Amino acid sequence: MRPKLVLFGDSITEYSFDEGGWGASLANHFTRRADVILRGYSGYTTRFALKIIEKTMEGIGSDEKSPVAAVMVFFGANDAALPDRHNGFLHVPLAEYQQNLKSIYAYIKKIWPSAVVIFITPPPIYEEARIKNAWLLPEEDTSGLPERTNEAAGEFAKACITIAKECSSPVIDIWSKMQQVPDWEKSTLSDGLHLAALGNKVLFEEVLRELKALGLSDETLPADAPPVESLL
């Protein structure tokens, strides 16, 4: 039976099944070989994720013949919202963010002991675009300041990497990887936060690389049904 790959994160995960999204690309890549299951929640932080994780994961790995092989945990973009800006209600202190990641990891390993947890850092932030595309911007806010900064996102990325190492889990440093792309601010991000087509491609390739290192690839996973020609 097909193994399951679970994507658990915020809006960047929720939108990953849009056209050209990294989640949709994974599902297409593993056609007939693995089921990609989406659990993405726009606006969510690690704090909110812990409130719903039990309900959202219920029933996914109930079939022993089709186990959960890997879970991508992709939070931090909202946690890193600045506390003194207009999206400050989303902010999660760095220490709590790290503890929440540990708790998410512990819960996943509790229900699916054999599953590999792959952490993904928050992406970089293009601040100029965030000023123009701010989410839930109060009409009275005339500060002209972004609700997120790349510096803050970088601190949360480092914190995510630290927790991944403590958990002996793989981690994708998408914050650093995307900034290696020429003109990354506009080429990889659609609004200074969410991924554009190229950003989705970069993340898809990084996830694919990590999965392959774990022995999960279209070359190693058998198809769940033979080609139609063999049935004629």
XYZ file of C-alpha atoms in Angstrom:
232
model
C 0.000 0.000 0.000
C 1.036 3.590 -0.469
C 2.898 5.344 2.359
C 1.597 8.747 3.430
C 3.413 12.079 3.369
C 1.752 14.696 5.589
C 2.216 18.447 5.110
C 1.457 20.337 8.345
C 1.818 24.099 8.357
C 0.321 27.545 7.860
C -0.919 29.342 4.728
C 2.245 28.527 2.774
C 1.266 24.894 3.255
C -2.455 25.488 2.711
C -1.733 27.192 -0.615
C 0.749 24.483 -1.624
C -1.946 22.663 -3.599
C -2.601 25.717 -5.759
C -1.413 25.501 -9.364
C 2.360 25.060 -9.334
C 2.444 24.708 -5.548
C 5.079 22.612 -3.825
C 2.464 20.274 -2.327
C 0.747 19.709 -5.666
C 4.142 19.028 -7.229
C 4.847 16.412 -4.558
C 1.494 14.721 -5.159
C 2.176 14.648 -8.890
C 5.727 13.372 -8.397
C 4.600 10.476 -6.197
C 1.605 9.470 -8.331
C 0.781 5.785 -7.669
C 3.547 5.605 -5.067
C 2.578 7.754 -2.066
C -0.369 9.806 -0.857
C 0.366 13.432 -0.019
C -2.001 14.671 2.689
C -2.542 18.385 3.204
C -3.005 19.888 6.653
C -2.376 23.587 6.056
C -4.024 26.389 8.038
C -3.793 30.022 6.990
C -2.864 32.388 9.806
C -1.776 29.621 12.167
C 1.206 29.743 14.474
C 2.770 26.883 16.422
C 0.620 27.964 19.375
C -2.565 27.528 17.355
C -1.265 24.327 15.751
C -0.987 22.630 19.123
C -4.656 23.380 19.778
C -5.775 21.427 16.699
C -3.073 18.837 16.065
C -4.913 15.951 17.701
C -8.092 16.575 15.718
C -6.385 17.258 12.400
C -4.198 14.152 12.509
C -6.980 11.841 13.637
C -7.450 8.849 11.368
C -4.618 9.621 8.956
C -2.374 6.744 9.992
C -5.037 4.266 11.066
C -4.251 1.824 8.240
C -1.125 -0.137 9.165
C -0.692 -1.177 5.534
C -0.440 2.480 4.500
C 1.721 4.099 7.204
C 2.731 7.715 7.618
C 6.304 7.784 6.355
C 7.111 11.473 6.815
C 5.594 14.675 8.169
C 6.716 18.104 6.975
C 6.333 20.627 9.823
C 6.342 24.128 8.356
C 5.539 26.854 10.899
C 7.187 30.111 11.889
C 6.172 32.699 9.307
C 3.307 33.872 11.530
C 5.082 33.238 14.837
C 7.718 35.718 13.644
C 5.225 38.576 13.194
C 6.551 41.518 15.201
C 4.759 42.015 18.544
C 4.547 45.809 18.245
C 3.157 45.927 14.700
C -0.383 45.538 13.365
C -0.243 41.715 13.243
C 1.272 41.547 16.709
C -1.488 39.233 17.934
C 0.175 36.460 15.899
C 3.569 36.844 17.553
C 4.926 33.885 19.497
C 8.066 34.493 21.587
C 11.110 32.661 20.289
C 11.469 30.379 23.319
C 7.801 29.380 23.130
C 8.123 28.778 19.392
C 10.934 26.332 20.050
C 9.013 24.564 22.799
C 5.953 24.347 20.558
C 8.015 22.747 17.791
C 9.263 20.192 20.313
C 5.687 19.477 21.378
C 4.535 19.068 17.771
C 7.434 16.702 17.147
C 6.665 14.711 20.306
C 3.001 14.317 19.382
C 3.790 13.140 15.857
C 6.297 10.587 17.146
C 3.789 9.441 19.752
C 1.093 8.583 17.217
C 3.427 7.540 14.372
C 6.700 6.307 15.926
C 8.235 5.308 12.601
C 7.422 8.578 10.817
C 10.259 10.974 10.051
C 9.590 14.597 10.959
C 11.127 17.064 8.510
C 11.214 20.622 9.818
C 11.033 23.534 7.373
C 12.158 26.985 8.483
C 10.060 30.065 7.762
C 10.898 31.688 4.421
C 12.678 35.021 4.031
C 10.663 38.239 4.070
C 10.729 41.042 1.510
C 9.710 43.957 3.695
C 8.839 46.448 0.963
C 6.262 44.045 -0.452
C 4.837 43.354 3.015
C 4.051 47.045 3.453
C 2.024 46.910 0.245
C 0.421 43.531 0.958
C -0.102 43.585 4.716
C -2.664 41.159 6.101
C -5.401 42.582 8.362
C -4.030 46.099 8.142
C -6.069 48.438 10.376
C -7.242 51.540 8.563
C -5.761 53.725 11.278
C -2.273 52.264 10.869
C -0.205 54.932 9.173
C 3.201 53.741 10.373
C 4.263 52.525 6.947
C 6.168 49.712 8.650
C 6.033 46.013 7.714
C 4.461 43.557 10.152
C 7.357 41.168 9.546
C 11.068 41.626 8.876
C 13.627 39.367 7.280
C 15.839 39.714 10.338
C 13.106 38.359 12.614
C 12.315 35.548 10.177
C 16.002 34.650 10.205
C 16.021 34.364 13.994
C 13.064 32.002 13.865
C 14.753 30.023 11.093
C 17.825 29.562 13.300
C 15.592 28.529 16.194
C 13.873 25.947 13.994
C 17.231 24.521 12.914
C 18.297 24.250 16.555
C 15.192 22.253 17.476
C 15.599 19.981 14.458
C 19.126 19.161 15.599
C 17.932 18.492 19.149
C 15.308 16.118 17.754
C 17.836 14.513 15.368
C 15.478 15.374 12.526
C 16.138 16.649 9.012
C 15.569 20.346 8.433
C 15.167 22.419 5.288
C 16.586 25.913 5.717
C 14.389 27.557 3.124
C 15.144 30.984 4.631
C 18.764 30.668 3.486
C 18.131 28.626 0.349
C 15.713 31.087 -1.221
C 18.053 34.012 -0.613
C 20.620 32.311 -2.830
C 18.313 32.844 -5.811
C 19.027 35.979 -7.888
C 16.520 38.761 -7.171
C 14.928 36.445 -4.577
C 12.758 39.219 -3.144
C 10.621 39.338 -6.275
C 11.407 36.052 -8.021
C 10.618 33.627 -5.176
C 7.928 35.526 -3.237
C 4.534 36.692 -4.483
C 3.797 39.255 -1.766
C 6.921 39.374 0.341
C 5.833 36.317 2.349
C 4.022 33.666 0.314
C 5.757 31.688 -2.390
C 5.729 32.570 -6.064
C 6.160 29.873 -8.721
C 9.945 29.861 -8.389
C 9.773 29.777 -4.596
C 7.464 26.768 -4.782
C 9.897 25.083 -7.157
C 12.834 25.702 -4.825
C 10.974 24.271 -1.837
C 9.658 21.295 -3.818
C 13.182 20.375 -4.892
C 14.497 20.686 -1.336
C 11.715 18.492 0.069
C 12.312 15.953 -2.688
C 16.020 15.885 -1.835
C 15.328 15.235 1.855
C 12.793 12.516 1.094
C 15.202 10.807 -1.276
C 17.871 10.809 1.437
C 15.349 8.941 3.599
C 14.777 6.339 0.897
C 11.481 7.845 -0.231
C 11.617 8.495 -3.968
C 9.854 7.522 -7.164
C 12.765 5.143 -7.753
C 12.505 3.273 -4.450
C 8.752 3.299 -3.781
C 6.859 0.681 -5.787
C 3.767 1.602 -7.760
C 0.577 0.347 -6.116
C -0.765 -1.033 -9.396
C 0.837 -2.373 -12.581
C 0.731 -0.449 -15.871
C -2.423 -1.057 -17.857
C -0.461 -2.739 -20.652
C 0.353 -5.658 -18.359
C -3.344 -6.278 -17.760
C -4.271 -6.656 -21.418
